[in-house]
């Protein structure tokens, strides 16, 4: 069983992004157990402008199996 996990952040000038990236790197060690982790950073986006992009990426991530 494969479990997809998508972490997304909106800009690179935020300490939260560093912690999120570190967490996604740690979780990606569980790939052999079926966890698929992807970290995406959307530079230049804010809380409002990132939503359409995030939704698009999340739907594709959830519906398209890993190649």
C-alpha angles and dihedrals in degrees: 000000000000121000115197118211121184122190116192131182131181109221138013097229096078130094089216088066091056091052092045092051091048091050092049090050091051093047093048088069085074092064091108087061093055103269113133112197126187127178117204126184119195105202119205094018127119134204092282103035094048095061100080091044092047093049091050093050093044094052093048091045092051097043104037114070120227111274 
